[in-house]
Amino acid sequence: MTASTPSLPQYRQAPQTLRLDITGMTCASCVARVEKALLKVPGVAAAAVNLATERAEVQMTAGADAEAVRAAVATAGYEASVVPEEGAPAASDSGRGGVLPDWWPVAVAAAFTLPLVLPMIGMLFGRHWMLDGWVQLLLATPVQFWLGARFYRGGWSALKSGTGNMDLLVAIGTSAAYGLSLYVLYQHRHHLGHELPGLYFEASAAVITLVLLGKWLEARAKRHTADALRALGALRPDTARLRRNGTDQQVPLACIQVGDLVAILPGERVPVDGVVREGASHVDESLITGESLPVAKDVDDRVTGGAVNGDGLLVVETRAIGTETVLSRIIRLVEDAQSAKAPIQRLVDRVSAVFVPVVIVIALVTLLGWGLATGNWTQALLNAVAVLVIACPCALGLATPTAIMAGTGVAARHGILIKDAAALEMARAVTSVAFDKTGTLTEGRPQLAALEPSGGSAQELLSRAASVQQGSDHPLARAVLARVTEQGISLPPATEVRALPGRGVQARVDGSTYYLGNLRLMQELGLDTAPLAAQAATHERQGLTVSWLASGENGTRRIEGLLAFGDRAKPGAAAAVARLHARGLRTVLVSGDNRGAAEAVARQLGIDAVEAEVLPEDKARVVAGLKARGDVVAMVGDGINDAPALAAADIGMAMSTGTDVAMHAAGITLMRGDPQLVADALDISRRTYCKIRQNLFWAFIYNVIGVPLAAFGLLNPVIAGAAMAFSSVSVVSNALLLKRWRPTSGAGHDVAAHRREVRASNNMLATQEGSV
């Protein structure tokens, strides 16, 4: 079986949307400050800033000035650059290039700090390696004012804009420890060679070194959260083999135009979206659709840019290039999902807005409380420094976006595209799943199984039905036309063809008007179907879809006969329903098909409830009814008639093998027509949301526990600095665990039993086909 190449909606950023790379942000407070600055720009309607991707998405009204937006970011103390149309997958990659490696500040800071810290360690073992105070000053000063200059710059920018951030906390805390040490050293400058009272140069240097180490580890971890997006971006080849006049020439991909022929050798990546015109091969689309097995491609089959050609030479006619390819649209979808804020992030934003000022107040209270109570202002200052250092809002800012990046990235690698963070958060709460039937649970390639004429011959019934449906792309029409082609029947032309949505079609053939459609259409025409009712009921009990053919004008209409169609269940349909039941979810089949056929499919697959003979506009009503009873509803479909229901559901899931309209209305796109991806999508959503909650818990708990410990003098600044650095790294590392997620693909369910069911159904269909 040849799998169809996936399509995607023409999903683009609106012309008024500006995307910026932001450099210099360090914590959630920075995010809040950039957003506040952007929202002050005239013409900016909305702004969302993501700390993990270091990007901003700005919604602007017509006529808004992009330069004014960039200037506002610069005024806030950060740098902004516009992301090009096909920009880098993640801004967090910045800084990896250059002459020096990105870890050099950490290494240099550690080299200066280690001689300061080693004597402190030696004291634990009775060793006295303490350096002279002036040597300590010489070692600590470059760390404080050269390698730590970034904290002063960031803190000063925050102060100028009337806010605070992590940089300000680190700058104040380490400056206090450094200043206290410098004061003590100056006071005892005449006692050179004698042991001085406590100096705390090692505390200030160690805190800066540990924070730098933590930010470096955090940056490395953040890059890993964007691995999936970078992997997709790497699928774009730089060149293509252009074929003109029988000659192949290697040219830059930008030179290829729609309509050009491109030759693809075995082992090469497909450079464009197109249609095979020559050759046959197997194509590996795993990184695009998640399909593990290569897909056979022949003449007239579609291929997708980024896939790997297998064993044969293909000549492909280009249908889409650049930003219009499936791969480019996938990347945009994933980027949009990773840059969006989850609803739970609103809590973090509110906390971050007041976090730094509250911490500074706590530090002042700690300083005054210890100083006034004990008279030991040195210890009071150290305790206040510990409060400032440990209370870092970095982890809060990273908790949600890193989990979303990792979750949406790994989902995309396995064929699940989540449009935004709101869809991801809602999917984890689903209690009912409503399925369309044709093309979603069944293969969508029905075959003509029976003809029941009311008076004439079966061939005449087939000919008239085929004439009415000439030019139609409906699955039932394709089945009829395929049978006509097999039997070599010539068809008279049809005129005045008119679709009857949700009912059927009408047309004039040989001077008579014909109506082909479902039972609802026959009832609306006032026709009596009783003579063939028994045959229709028999076919419906066997799970077949029945269409009726009638002819004549008003007052003279009569039934010509009926056609019965059989559609095979998809191999993974029963296992998909079983997996949903195992999660405690209720399943509903919502179909425009006749009740008998719909109920037969529901029985075969184990679906809980059936809503049959439903018009397209009524599918949304059925979904609204499920929501009214308190269910959180996911709707799964693939056709134009499913779009209203997909939009009405709490979360819509569209098969990419269906229509672009359906995918526009859906929050999640499934890149393969495999129903088991529904359970996989719900699973990765649940796991991602769990990671968000875990990250927020750890981010809060570090501060809830650490700040009081520091305020009560139970943490020294060095340990506080290490704990602060570890908090951000642990949050990002926890999010990275999502990269280990793999689709279940029905594991643990009786797939063999399901295959026996499908085999029996298909055998029954084959027997019925033989009777036609």
mmCIF file of N, CA, C and O in Angstrom, residues 231-297:
data_model
loop_
_atom_site.group_PDB
_atom_site.id
_atom_site.type_symbol
_atom_site.label_atom_id
_atom_site.label_comp_id
_atom_site.label_asym_id
_atom_site.label_seq_id
_atom_site.Cartn_x
_atom_site.Cartn_y
_atom_site.Cartn_z
ATOM 1 N N ALA A 231 17.032 19.490 13.861
ATOM 2 C CA ALA A 231 17.049 18.310 12.991
ATOM 3 C C ALA A 231 16.143 18.510 11.782
ATOM 4 O O ALA A 231 16.485 18.127 10.664
ATOM 5 N N LEU A 232 14.988 19.146 11.990
ATOM 6 C CA LEU A 232 14.099 19.429 10.859
ATOM 7 C C LEU A 232 14.743 20.428 9.905
ATOM 8 O O LEU A 232 14.689 20.268 8.685
ATOM 9 N N GLY A 233 15.367 21.480 10.478
ATOM 10 C CA GLY A 233 16.016 22.467 9.634
ATOM 11 C C GLY A 233 17.158 21.881 8.823
ATOM 12 O O GLY A 233 17.403 22.298 7.690
ATOM 13 N N ALA A 234 17.843 20.892 9.392
ATOM 14 C CA ALA A 234 18.976 20.268 8.695
ATOM 15 C C ALA A 234 18.537 19.402 7.529
ATOM 16 O O ALA A 234 19.373 18.969 6.726
ATOM 17 N N LEU A 235 17.236 19.127 7.421
ATOM 18 C CA LEU A 235 16.764 18.294 6.318
ATOM 19 C C LEU A 235 16.763 19.040 4.985
ATOM 20 O O LEU A 235 16.638 18.418 3.938
ATOM 21 N N ARG A 236 16.880 20.361 5.040
ATOM 22 C CA ARG A 236 16.863 21.126 3.789
ATOM 23 C C ARG A 236 18.207 20.975 3.072
ATOM 24 O O ARG A 236 19.230 21.423 3.574
ATOM 25 N N PRO A 237 18.238 20.385 1.893
ATOM 26 C CA PRO A 237 19.502 20.357 1.145
ATOM 27 C C PRO A 237 19.812 21.740 0.570
ATOM 28 O O PRO A 237 18.909 22.557 0.386
ATOM 29 N N ASP A 238 21.076 21.997 0.314
ATOM 30 C CA ASP A 238 21.478 23.307 -0.211
ATOM 31 C C ASP A 238 21.404 23.371 -1.723
ATOM 32 O O ASP A 238 21.309 24.451 -2.303
ATOM 33 N N THR A 239 21.475 22.204 -2.362
ATOM 34 C CA THR A 239 21.498 22.178 -3.830
ATOM 35 C C THR A 239 20.481 21.165 -4.350
ATOM 36 O O THR A 239 19.960 20.343 -3.593
ATOM 37 N N ALA A 240 20.222 21.256 -5.642
ATOM 38 C CA ALA A 240 19.314 20.311 -6.302
ATOM 39 C C ALA A 240 19.882 19.991 -7.676
ATOM 40 O O ALA A 240 20.635 20.777 -8.263
ATOM 41 N N ARG A 241 19.491 18.819 -8.196
ATOM 42 C CA ARG A 241 19.970 18.373 -9.510
ATOM 43 C C ARG A 241 18.908 18.721 -10.549
ATOM 44 O O ARG A 241 17.944 17.998 -10.760
ATOM 45 N N LEU A 242 19.056 19.879 -11.183
ATOM 46 C CA LEU A 242 18.070 20.372 -12.144
ATOM 47 C C LEU A 242 18.224 19.635 -13.476
ATOM 48 O O LEU A 242 19.323 19.545 -14.014
ATOM 49 N N ARG A 243 17.095 19.117 -14.008
ATOM 50 C CA ARG A 243 17.118 18.412 -15.297
ATOM 51 C C ARG A 243 16.466 19.280 -16.354
ATOM 52 O O ARG A 243 15.279 19.631 -16.261
ATOM 53 N N ARG A 244 17.263 19.631 -17.393
ATOM 54 C CA ARG A 244 16.749 20.400 -18.521
ATOM 55 C C ARG A 244 17.303 19.807 -19.809
ATOM 56 O O ARG A 244 18.509 19.581 -19.930
ATOM 57 N N ASN A 245 16.385 19.538 -20.739
ATOM 58 C CA ASN A 245 16.759 18.968 -22.039
ATOM 59 C C ASN A 245 17.565 17.685 -21.871
ATOM 60 O O ASN A 245 18.531 17.431 -22.604
ATOM 61 N N GLY A 246 17.178 16.873 -20.874
ATOM 62 C CA GLY A 246 17.824 15.587 -20.665
ATOM 63 C C GLY A 246 19.158 15.655 -19.965
ATOM 64 O O GLY A 246 19.816 14.627 -19.793
ATOM 65 N N THR A 247 19.586 16.857 -19.556
ATOM 66 C CA THR A 247 20.880 17.031 -18.897
ATOM 67 C C THR A 247 20.664 17.482 -17.457
ATOM 68 O O THR A 247 19.836 18.363 -17.182
ATOM 69 N N ASP A 248 21.424 16.872 -16.545
ATOM 70 C CA ASP A 248 21.323 17.224 -15.116
ATOM 71 C C ASP A 248 22.432 18.190 -14.749
ATOM 72 O O ASP A 248 23.587 18.027 -15.167
ATOM 73 N N GLN A 249 22.072 19.200 -13.953
ATOM 74 C CA GLN A 249 23.044 20.189 -13.506
ATOM 75 C C GLN A 249 22.798 20.498 -12.039
ATOM 76 O O GLN A 249 21.658 20.773 -11.635
ATOM 77 N N GLN A 250 23.871 20.449 -11.232
ATOM 78 C CA GLN A 250 23.758 20.754 -9.810
ATOM 79 C C GLN A 250 23.685 22.269 -9.650
ATOM 80 O O GLN A 250 24.596 23.004 -10.059
ATOM 81 N N VAL A 251 22.593 22.759 -9.044
ATOM 82 C CA VAL A 251 22.405 24.200 -8.887
ATOM 83 C C VAL A 251 21.984 24.481 -7.445
ATOM 84 O O VAL A 251 21.460 23.604 -6.749
ATOM 85 N N PRO A 252 22.186 25.719 -6.962
ATOM 86 C CA PRO A 252 21.671 26.073 -5.630
ATOM 87 C C PRO A 252 20.155 25.895 -5.586
ATOM 88 O O PRO A 252 19.459 26.142 -6.580
ATOM 89 N N LEU A 253 19.669 25.485 -4.445
ATOM 90 C CA LEU A 253 18.236 25.221 -4.313
ATOM 91 C C LEU A 253 17.407 26.464 -4.618
ATOM 92 O O LEU A 253 16.286 26.355 -5.137
ATOM 93 N N ALA A 254 17.955 27.650 -4.333
ATOM 94 C CA ALA A 254 17.219 28.886 -4.580
ATOM 95 C C ALA A 254 16.932 29.114 -6.058
ATOM 96 O O ALA A 254 16.044 29.891 -6.406
ATOM 97 N N CYS A 255 17.663 28.418 -6.947
ATOM 98 C CA CYS A 255 17.458 28.586 -8.385
ATOM 99 C C CYS A 255 16.293 27.754 -8.921
ATOM 100 O O CYS A 255 15.870 27.944 -10.062
ATOM 101 N N ILE A 256 15.783 26.816 -8.129
ATOM 102 C CA ILE A 256 14.699 25.945 -8.584
ATOM 103 C C ILE A 256 13.381 26.701 -8.552
ATOM 104 O O ILE A 256 13.073 27.408 -7.592
ATOM 105 N N GLN A 257 12.610 26.558 -9.623
ATOM 106 C CA GLN A 257 11.306 27.192 -9.727
ATOM 107 C C GLN A 257 10.215 26.125 -9.800
ATOM 108 O O GLN A 257 10.473 24.965 -10.152
ATOM 109 N N VAL A 258 8.995 26.531 -9.458
ATOM 110 C CA VAL A 258 7.853 25.620 -9.586
ATOM 111 C C VAL A 258 7.721 25.198 -11.042
ATOM 112 O O VAL A 258 7.781 26.018 -11.952
ATOM 113 N N GLY A 259 7.568 23.904 -11.274
ATOM 114 C CA GLY A 259 7.483 23.357 -12.620
ATOM 115 C C GLY A 259 8.770 22.740 -13.117
ATOM 116 O O GLY A 259 8.760 21.959 -14.071
ATOM 117 N N ASP A 260 9.899 23.063 -12.475
ATOM 118 C CA ASP A 260 11.182 22.479 -12.881
ATOM 119 C C ASP A 260 11.219 20.987 -12.556
ATOM 120 O O ASP A 260 10.611 20.535 -11.586
ATOM 121 N N LEU A 261 11.962 20.243 -13.376
ATOM 122 C CA LEU A 261 12.196 18.829 -13.107
ATOM 123 C C LEU A 261 13.496 18.675 -12.324
ATOM 124 O O LEU A 261 14.519 19.276 -12.669
ATOM 125 N N VAL A 262 13.432 17.892 -11.249
ATOM 126 C CA VAL A 262 14.592 17.676 -10.389
ATOM 127 C C VAL A 262 14.881 16.187 -10.329
ATOM 128 O O VAL A 262 13.980 15.380 -10.044
ATOM 129 N N ALA A 263 16.129 15.794 -10.623
ATOM 130 C CA ALA A 263 16.541 14.391 -10.534
ATOM 131 C C ALA A 263 17.100 14.121 -9.142
ATOM 132 O O ALA A 263 17.885 14.917 -8.614
ATOM 133 N N ILE A 264 16.692 12.999 -8.550
ATOM 134 C CA ILE A 264 17.116 12.650 -7.195
ATOM 135 C C ILE A 264 17.727 11.257 -7.228
ATOM 136 O O ILE A 264 17.034 10.275 -7.519
ATOM 137 N N LEU A 265 19.022 11.168 -6.945
ATOM 138 C CA LEU A 265 19.724 9.894 -6.983
ATOM 139 C C LEU A 265 19.446 9.099 -5.708
ATOM 140 O O LEU A 265 19.052 9.666 -4.683
ATOM 141 N N PRO A 266 19.652 7.787 -5.746
ATOM 142 C CA PRO A 266 19.501 6.982 -4.526
ATOM 143 C C PRO A 266 20.397 7.514 -3.412
ATOM 144 O O PRO A 266 21.575 7.818 -3.634
ATOM 145 N N GLY A 267 19.814 7.648 -2.203
ATOM 146 C CA GLY A 267 20.564 8.131 -1.054
ATOM 147 C C GLY A 267 20.529 9.626 -0.859
ATOM 148 O O GLY A 267 20.958 10.122 0.182
ATOM 149 N N GLU A 268 20.038 10.379 -1.854
ATOM 150 C CA GLU A 268 19.974 11.834 -1.730
ATOM 151 C C GLU A 268 18.671 12.269 -1.047
ATOM 152 O O GLU A 268 17.668 11.563 -1.093
ATOM 153 N N ARG A 269 18.705 13.464 -0.455
ATOM 154 C CA ARG A 269 17.494 14.040 0.112
ATOM 155 C C ARG A 269 16.660 14.692 -0.988
ATOM 156 O O ARG A 269 17.200 15.298 -1.911
ATOM 157 N N VAL A 270 15.366 14.567 -0.862
ATOM 158 C CA VAL A 270 14.457 15.215 -1.806
ATOM 159 C C VAL A 270 14.499 16.714 -1.526
ATOM 160 O O VAL A 270 14.217 17.147 -0.403
ATOM 161 N N PRO A 271 14.860 17.547 -2.520
ATOM 162 C CA PRO A 271 15.041 18.979 -2.239
ATOM 163 C C PRO A 271 13.763 19.808 -2.283
ATOM 164 O O PRO A 271 13.720 20.912 -1.763
ATOM 165 N N VAL A 272 12.709 19.295 -2.934
ATOM 166 C CA VAL A 272 11.488 20.082 -3.133
ATOM 167 C C VAL A 272 10.267 19.199 -2.892
ATOM 168 O O VAL A 272 10.359 17.972 -2.853
ATOM 169 N N ASP A 273 9.126 19.841 -2.744
ATOM 170 C CA ASP A 273 7.860 19.109 -2.775
ATOM 171 C C ASP A 273 7.442 18.974 -4.235
ATOM 172 O O ASP A 273 7.519 19.941 -5.007
ATOM 173 N N GLY A 274 7.005 17.794 -4.622
ATOM 174 C CA GLY A 274 6.621 17.624 -6.014
ATOM 175 C C GLY A 274 5.952 16.305 -6.289
ATOM 176 O O GLY A 274 5.557 15.571 -5.378
ATOM 177 N N VAL A 275 5.825 16.004 -7.575
ATOM 178 C CA VAL A 275 5.161 14.787 -8.055
ATOM 179 C C VAL A 275 6.143 14.008 -8.911
ATOM 180 O O VAL A 275 6.842 14.587 -9.763
ATOM 181 N N VAL A 276 6.210 12.704 -8.689
ATOM 182 C CA VAL A 276 7.130 11.851 -9.447
ATOM 183 C C VAL A 276 6.664 11.775 -10.899
ATOM 184 O O VAL A 276 5.499 11.439 -11.175
ATOM 185 N N ARG A 277 7.563 12.070 -11.831
ATOM 186 C CA ARG A 277 7.262 11.969 -13.257
ATOM 187 C C ARG A 277 7.973 10.800 -13.935
ATOM 188 O O ARG A 277 7.515 10.294 -14.940
ATOM 189 N N GLU A 278 9.098 10.388 -13.354
ATOM 190 C CA GLU A 278 9.829 9.233 -13.886
ATOM 191 C C GLU A 278 10.432 8.461 -12.724
ATOM 192 O O GLU A 278 10.847 9.046 -11.724
ATOM 193 N N GLY A 279 10.489 7.134 -12.878
ATOM 194 C CA GLY A 279 11.180 6.306 -11.909
ATOM 195 C C GLY A 279 10.279 5.776 -10.808
ATOM 196 O O GLY A 279 9.094 6.121 -10.699
ATOM 197 N N ALA A 280 10.839 4.912 -10.004
ATOM 198 C CA ALA A 280 10.155 4.325 -8.849
ATOM 199 C C ALA A 280 11.200 4.063 -7.777
ATOM 200 O O ALA A 280 12.351 3.730 -8.073
ATOM 201 N N SER A 281 10.807 4.223 -6.511
ATOM 202 C CA SER A 281 11.749 4.056 -5.416
ATOM 203 C C SER A 281 10.985 3.917 -4.113
ATOM 204 O O SER A 281 9.746 3.932 -4.088
ATOM 205 N N HIS A 282 11.728 3.743 -3.035
ATOM 206 C CA HIS A 282 11.178 3.827 -1.683
ATOM 207 C C HIS A 282 11.787 5.048 -1.012
ATOM 208 O O HIS A 282 12.984 5.298 -1.152
ATOM 209 N N VAL A 283 10.965 5.801 -0.300
ATOM 210 C CA VAL A 283 11.396 7.067 0.279
ATOM 211 C C VAL A 283 11.213 7.018 1.791
ATOM 212 O O VAL A 283 10.157 6.625 2.285
ATOM 213 N N ASP A 284 12.254 7.412 2.506
ATOM 214 C CA ASP A 284 12.218 7.447 3.967
ATOM 215 C C ASP A 284 11.720 8.821 4.410
ATOM 216 O O ASP A 284 12.411 9.820 4.269
ATOM 217 N N GLU A 285 10.493 8.873 4.961
ATOM 218 C CA GLU A 285 9.892 10.128 5.431
ATOM 219 C C GLU A 285 9.820 10.180 6.954
ATOM 220 O O GLU A 285 9.037 10.943 7.526
ATOM 221 N N SER A 286 10.648 9.391 7.633
ATOM 222 C CA SER A 286 10.503 9.206 9.078
ATOM 223 C C SER A 286 10.651 10.511 9.852
ATOM 224 O O SER A 286 9.941 10.734 10.839
ATOM 225 N N LEU A 287 11.577 11.385 9.451
ATOM 226 C CA LEU A 287 11.778 12.617 10.212
ATOM 227 C C LEU A 287 10.702 13.653 9.924
ATOM 228 O O LEU A 287 10.644 14.682 10.585
ATOM 229 N N ILE A 288 9.839 13.389 8.939
ATOM 230 C CA ILE A 288 8.760 14.321 8.626
ATOM 231 C C ILE A 288 7.428 13.819 9.155
ATOM 232 O O ILE A 288 6.675 14.545 9.780
ATOM 233 N N THR A 289 7.147 12.531 8.926
ATOM 234 C CA THR A 289 5.851 11.983 9.322
ATOM 235 C C THR A 289 5.943 11.060 10.526
ATOM 236 O O THR A 289 4.919 10.711 11.102
ATOM 237 N N GLY A 290 7.161 10.635 10.906
ATOM 238 C CA GLY A 290 7.298 9.653 11.972
ATOM 239 C C GLY A 290 7.095 8.232 11.492
ATOM 240 O O GLY A 290 7.200 7.285 12.276
ATOM 241 N N GLU A 291 6.802 8.043 10.202
ATOM 242 C CA GLU A 291 6.601 6.698 9.644
ATOM 243 C C GLU A 291 7.936 5.970 9.624
ATOM 244 O O GLU A 291 8.897 6.425 9.016
ATOM 245 N N SER A 292 7.995 4.825 10.305
ATOM 246 C CA SER A 292 9.279 4.146 10.482
ATOM 247 C C SER A 292 9.742 3.422 9.227
ATOM 248 O O SER A 292 10.939 3.231 9.031
ATOM 249 N N LEU A 293 8.808 2.988 8.363
ATOM 250 C CA LEU A 293 9.164 2.208 7.180
ATOM 251 C C LEU A 293 9.210 3.093 5.936
ATOM 252 O O LEU A 293 8.406 4.017 5.802
ATOM 253 N N PRO A 294 10.144 2.840 5.014
ATOM 254 C CA PRO A 294 10.156 3.589 3.750
ATOM 255 C C PRO A 294 8.845 3.389 2.990
ATOM 256 O O PRO A 294 8.218 2.341 3.049
ATOM 257 N N VAL A 295 8.442 4.432 2.281
ATOM 258 C CA VAL A 295 7.169 4.437 1.561
ATOM 259 C C VAL A 295 7.444 4.304 0.066
ATOM 260 O O VAL A 295 8.289 5.021 -0.480
ATOM 261 N N ALA A 296 6.745 3.391 -0.588
ATOM 262 C CA ALA A 296 6.938 3.185 -2.021
ATOM 263 C C ALA A 296 6.416 4.389 -2.798
ATOM 264 O O ALA A 296 5.337 4.907 -2.518
ATOM 265 N N LYS A 297 7.180 4.842 -3.795
ATOM 266 C CA LYS A 297 6.790 5.953 -4.636
ATOM 267 C C LYS A 297 6.908 5.550 -6.099
ATOM 268 O O LYS A 297 7.902 4.948 -6.519
#
